[in-house]
Coordinates of C-alpha atoms in Angstrom, one line a residue:
F1 CA 0.0 0.4 0.1
D2 CA 1.3 3.6 -0.1
V3 CA 0.0 6.4 2.3
R4 CA 1.5 9.6 0.1
E5 CA -1.6 10.6 -1.2
G6 CA -4.3 7.9 -0.3
V7 CA -4.3 4.4 0.5
A8 CA -4.8 1.1 -1.4
F9 CA -6.6 -2.0 0.1
A10 CA -8.6 -5.4 -1.1
R11 CA -11.9 -5.1 0.4
S12 CA -14.5 -7.8 0.1
E13 CA -18.3 -7.0 0.3
A14 CA -21.3 -8.6 -0.1
D15 CA -21.0 -9.2 -3.6
H16 CA -17.6 -10.3 -4.3
P17 CA -15.3 -12.2 -2.6
G18 CA -12.1 -9.3 -2.9
D19 CA -11.3 -6.5 -4.8
L20 CA -8.6 -3.4 -4.6
F21 CA -9.9 -0.6 -4.0
Y22 CA -7.7 2.6 -3.1
T23 CA -9.0 6.1 -0.8
A24 CA -8.3 9.5 -0.8
G25 CA -9.9 12.1 1.3
A26 CA -13.8 11.8 0.6
E27 CA -12.9 9.4 -2.9
T28 CA -13.2 5.7 -2.6
R29 CA -12.4 4.1 -6.1
R30 CA -13.0 0.2 -7.0
L31 CA -9.8 -0.8 -8.4
T32 CA -10.0 -4.5 -9.7
R33 CA -13.4 -6.6 -10.5
V34 CA -11.3 -9.8 -10.6
N35 CA -14.4 -12.5 -9.8
D36 CA -16.7 -10.6 -12.5
A37 CA -16.7 -13.2 -15.2
F38 CA -17.8 -15.9 -12.1
L39 CA -19.5 -14.2 -10.7
D40 CA -21.9 -12.9 -13.6
A41 CA -22.4 -16.1 -14.4
R42 CA -24.2 -16.7 -11.0
S43 CA -26.9 -15.3 -8.7
V44 CA -25.2 -13.4 -6.0
G45 CA -27.7 -12.8 -3.3
I46 CA -27.6 -9.8 -0.7
P47 CA -28.6 -11.0 2.8
G48 CA -31.6 -9.1 4.5
E49 CA -31.2 -8.1 8.0
V50 CA -33.4 -9.4 11.0
R51 CA -33.5 -8.8 14.7
F52 CA -35.7 -10.3 17.2
E53 CA -36.0 -10.6 20.4
S54 CA -34.6 -13.5 22.7
D55 CA -35.1 -13.3 26.7
G56 CA -35.6 -10.1 26.9
H57 CA -32.5 -9.1 24.2
E58 CA -32.6 -8.0 21.0
I59 CA -30.6 -10.0 18.2
Q60 CA -29.1 -8.8 15.3
G61 CA -29.1 -11.5 12.1
W62 CA -29.0 -12.3 8.3
V63 CA -31.3 -13.8 5.8
L64 CA -30.6 -15.2 2.5
T65 CA -32.8 -16.1 0.1
P66 CA -32.8 -18.3 -3.2
P67 CA -32.8 -16.7 -6.5
E68 CA -36.2 -17.3 -7.2
Y69 CA -38.1 -16.7 -3.7
D70 CA -40.4 -14.4 -4.3
G71 CA -42.3 -15.0 -1.0
S72 CA -45.6 -17.1 -2.9
E73 CA -43.9 -20.3 -1.9
T74 CA -42.2 -22.0 0.9
H75 CA -38.9 -23.3 1.3
P76 CA -36.6 -25.0 3.4
L77 CA -34.0 -23.7 6.0
V78 CA -30.7 -23.8 6.7
V79 CA -29.7 -22.3 10.5
D80 CA -25.5 -21.9 10.5
V81 CA -24.3 -21.3 13.5
H82 CA -20.6 -19.5 13.9
G83 CA -18.1 -20.3 15.6
G84 CA -16.2 -18.9 18.5
P85 CA -18.0 -18.3 20.6
H86 CA -16.9 -15.3 21.0
A87 CA -16.3 -13.9 16.9
M88 CA -19.1 -12.7 15.3
W89 CA -20.9 -13.2 11.7
T90 CA -21.1 -10.0 9.2
T91 CA -22.6 -9.2 6.1
A92 CA -20.7 -5.6 5.2
G93 CA -17.1 -7.0 4.3
T94 CA -17.7 -10.7 3.0
T95 CA -19.7 -13.2 1.0
W96 CA -19.8 -16.3 2.5
H97 CA -19.7 -18.8 0.1
E98 CA -21.3 -21.7 2.0
F99 CA -24.3 -19.3 2.2
Q100 CA -24.3 -18.2 -1.3
A101 CA -24.4 -21.8 -2.3
L102 CA -27.0 -23.1 0.1
A103 CA -29.3 -20.3 -1.5
G104 CA -28.1 -21.6 -5.0
A105 CA -29.5 -25.0 -4.3
G106 CA -32.7 -23.6 -3.2
Y107 CA -32.7 -23.3 1.2
V108 CA -33.1 -19.8 3.2
V109 CA -30.2 -19.5 4.8
F110 CA -30.0 -17.8 8.2
W111 CA -27.1 -16.6 10.8
C112 CA -27.7 -14.4 13.4
N113 CA -25.2 -12.9 16.5
P114 CA -26.5 -15.0 19.6
R115 CA -25.4 -14.2 23.0
G116 CA -22.2 -14.7 23.6
S117 CA -21.0 -13.0 20.6
T118 CA -18.8 -10.2 20.6
G119 CA -19.6 -6.9 18.9
Y120 CA -22.8 -5.7 21.3
G121 CA -20.4 -5.2 24.8
A122 CA -18.7 -7.0 27.3
A123 CA -22.1 -8.7 29.3
F124 CA -23.4 -9.6 25.6
A125 CA -20.2 -11.4 25.1
E126 CA -20.0 -12.7 28.9
A127 CA -23.4 -14.0 29.3
I128 CA -22.7 -17.6 28.3
E129 CA -20.4 -18.1 30.7
R130 CA -19.9 -21.6 32.5
D131 CA -23.5 -22.3 30.0
W132 CA -22.5 -22.6 26.1
G133 CA -25.1 -24.7 25.7
A134 CA -28.3 -23.6 26.8
V135 CA -28.2 -19.4 26.2
T136 CA -27.0 -19.5 22.6
A137 CA -29.8 -22.7 21.9
A138 CA -32.4 -20.1 22.9
D139 CA -31.0 -17.2 20.8
L140 CA -30.4 -19.7 18.3
L141 CA -34.4 -21.1 18.5
G142 CA -36.0 -17.9 18.7
G143 CA -34.6 -17.2 15.6
L144 CA -35.2 -19.9 13.9
D145 CA -39.0 -18.8 14.9
H146 CA -39.4 -15.7 13.7
V147 CA -37.7 -17.1 10.7
V148 CA -40.1 -19.4 10.0
D149 CA -43.3 -16.8 10.5
S150 CA -41.6 -14.0 8.4
F151 CA -40.8 -15.6 5.3
G152 CA -42.5 -18.6 4.9
V153 CA -40.0 -21.2 5.4
D154 CA -42.0 -25.0 5.4
P155 CA -41.4 -25.7 9.4
D156 CA -40.8 -29.1 8.7
E157 CA -37.8 -28.8 6.6
V158 CA -35.5 -27.1 9.0
Y159 CA -31.4 -27.8 9.0
L160 CA -29.4 -27.4 11.3
T161 CA -24.8 -26.7 10.2
G162 CA -22.5 -24.8 12.1
G163 CA -18.3 -25.3 12.4
S164 CA -16.0 -25.0 15.6
F165 CA -18.0 -23.7 18.2
G166 CA -21.0 -23.7 15.7
G167 CA -20.4 -27.7 16.0
F168 CA -20.9 -27.6 19.4
M169 CA -24.1 -25.6 19.3
T170 CA -24.8 -28.5 16.2
A171 CA -24.6 -31.2 18.6
W172 CA -26.3 -29.6 21.4
L173 CA -28.9 -28.6 19.5
V174 CA -29.5 -31.6 18.2
G175 CA -29.5 -33.3 22.3
H176 CA -32.2 -31.2 23.2
T177 CA -34.8 -30.4 20.7
D178 CA -36.1 -32.5 17.6
R179 CA -37.3 -28.7 15.6
F180 CA -34.8 -30.1 13.2
R181 CA -34.7 -32.4 10.0
A182 CA -31.3 -32.9 9.7
A183 CA -27.4 -31.6 11.0
V184 CA -24.4 -31.4 9.5
A185 CA -21.5 -30.8 12.8
Q186 CA -18.3 -28.9 11.3
R187 CA -15.5 -29.5 13.4
G188 CA -16.9 -29.0 16.8
V189 CA -15.7 -29.4 20.6
Y190 CA -18.3 -32.0 21.8
D191 CA -16.5 -33.3 24.4
L192 CA -15.4 -30.2 26.9
A193 CA -12.5 -32.5 29.5
S194 CA -11.1 -33.9 25.9
F195 CA -10.9 -30.7 24.0
Y196 CA -9.1 -29.1 26.8
G197 CA -6.7 -32.5 26.9
S198 CA -5.5 -31.8 22.8
T199 CA -6.3 -28.1 22.1
D200 CA -4.0 -25.6 21.4
A201 CA -6.7 -23.1 23.0
F202 CA -7.4 -25.0 26.4
K203 CA -7.0 -22.0 28.2
L204 CA -10.8 -20.8 26.5
V205 CA -12.4 -24.2 29.0
E206 CA -10.3 -22.1 31.7
G207 CA -11.8 -18.5 31.1
D208 CA -15.0 -19.1 29.7
F209 CA -15.6 -22.6 32.4
D210 CA -13.2 -21.0 35.6
T211 CA -12.6 -24.7 36.0
T212 CA -10.4 -27.4 34.3
P213 CA -11.1 -31.0 34.0
W214 CA -9.7 -32.3 37.3
E215 CA -11.3 -29.7 39.1
S216 CA -15.0 -30.1 37.8
P217 CA -15.3 -33.2 35.7
G218 CA -18.5 -33.2 36.0
F219 CA -19.8 -29.9 35.4
L220 CA -18.2 -29.9 32.4
H221 CA -19.5 -33.2 31.0
E222 CA -22.9 -32.2 31.8
Q223 CA -22.3 -29.4 30.2
S224 CA -21.0 -31.1 26.5
P225 CA -23.2 -32.2 24.1
V226 CA -22.5 -36.0 24.2
A227 CA -24.0 -35.4 28.3
G228 CA -27.4 -35.3 25.8
V229 CA -26.3 -37.6 23.0
D230 CA -28.6 -40.1 24.1
A231 CA -31.6 -38.0 23.6
V232 CA -29.8 -37.8 19.5
E233 CA -33.1 -38.9 16.4
T234 CA -32.3 -36.4 14.2
P235 CA -29.7 -37.7 11.0
T236 CA -26.1 -35.7 12.0
L237 CA -23.3 -35.8 9.9
V238 CA -19.7 -35.0 11.2
L239 CA -17.0 -33.6 9.4
H240 CA -13.8 -33.3 10.2
A241 CA -10.5 -32.9 9.4
E242 CA -7.2 -34.6 10.2
N243 CA -4.5 -32.4 11.2
D244 CA -7.3 -30.0 13.0
Y245 CA -5.0 -28.3 15.9
R246 CA -7.6 -26.4 17.5
V247 CA -10.5 -29.1 18.0
P248 CA -8.3 -32.7 16.6
V249 CA -10.2 -35.0 15.2
N250 CA -10.8 -37.1 18.2
N251 CA -13.5 -34.7 19.1
G252 CA -15.5 -36.0 16.2
E253 CA -14.7 -39.3 16.1
M254 CA -16.5 -39.9 19.4
L255 CA -19.3 -37.8 18.7
Y256 CA -19.7 -40.1 15.7
L257 CA -18.8 -43.4 17.7
F258 CA -21.6 -42.2 20.1
L259 CA -24.0 -41.4 17.4
R260 CA -23.5 -45.1 15.9
K261 CA -23.5 -46.5 19.5
L262 CA -27.2 -46.0 19.9
G263 CA -28.3 -46.1 16.5
V264 CA -28.7 -42.6 15.2
D265 CA -28.1 -42.1 11.8
T266 CA -25.0 -41.3 11.2
R267 CA -21.6 -41.0 8.3
L268 CA -18.0 -39.5 9.6
V269 CA -16.2 -37.8 6.6
R270 CA -12.7 -37.0 7.9
Y271 CA -10.7 -34.8 5.4
P272 CA -6.8 -35.6 5.4
R273 CA -4.2 -33.0 5.5
E274 CA -6.9 -29.6 6.3
G275 CA -6.9 -27.9 9.6
H276 CA -8.9 -26.3 12.0

């Protein structure tokens, strides 16, 4: 970049995955359109913002509809949960390929920033301390109800996915509700004790749960998705990578084995040579 006259920078927006821009004073110019030939042959949707109430809190989310969507017919819905857990979805600076691909396949896609997310103040982010599952689930299910009521969604065709902490919540939710027809748990934390013993981010457990596996083994088990696995009836696909050092693959293997032993319709996909 060159800051003598202005600043050149790379920028991604909701309708394109990345180009060069230049700003000087009040003027910003787009310098490249490197993906136009690819994008012109495809439908790229622009998400719409939604806000809803959950347990007295306003939650911000977004909905992306299929290219043919006009509100006259019902569509299946995918709920996608972000990782972190202290992270946030946004749309202004990002083209999410996963969301666009799902919308292109005919799904309404919903994502939101439940309590625990960053960007809304310390108290909001700290609301899930010592309780990742129940608090987040309340906000996600509240958003699900709002979208089903507002966007012509078939309530019998609702699906769930998420990665990392989103994988945690996917496994947690299918163990606590039968709202979803099927789920895809990606690279998730499913057992907090084994996660603590194998991850490069063990301080996340110490910080959010204020304990360790040897101090509170029963508590950490109760707060883990595997504690509710015997209630799962939802078909669940488990995706994990073999070189994942943030959430090592043993967590995915554990969830898959438990589901298989319990007779749940499941499959494990292990990606070689890939990370988190």
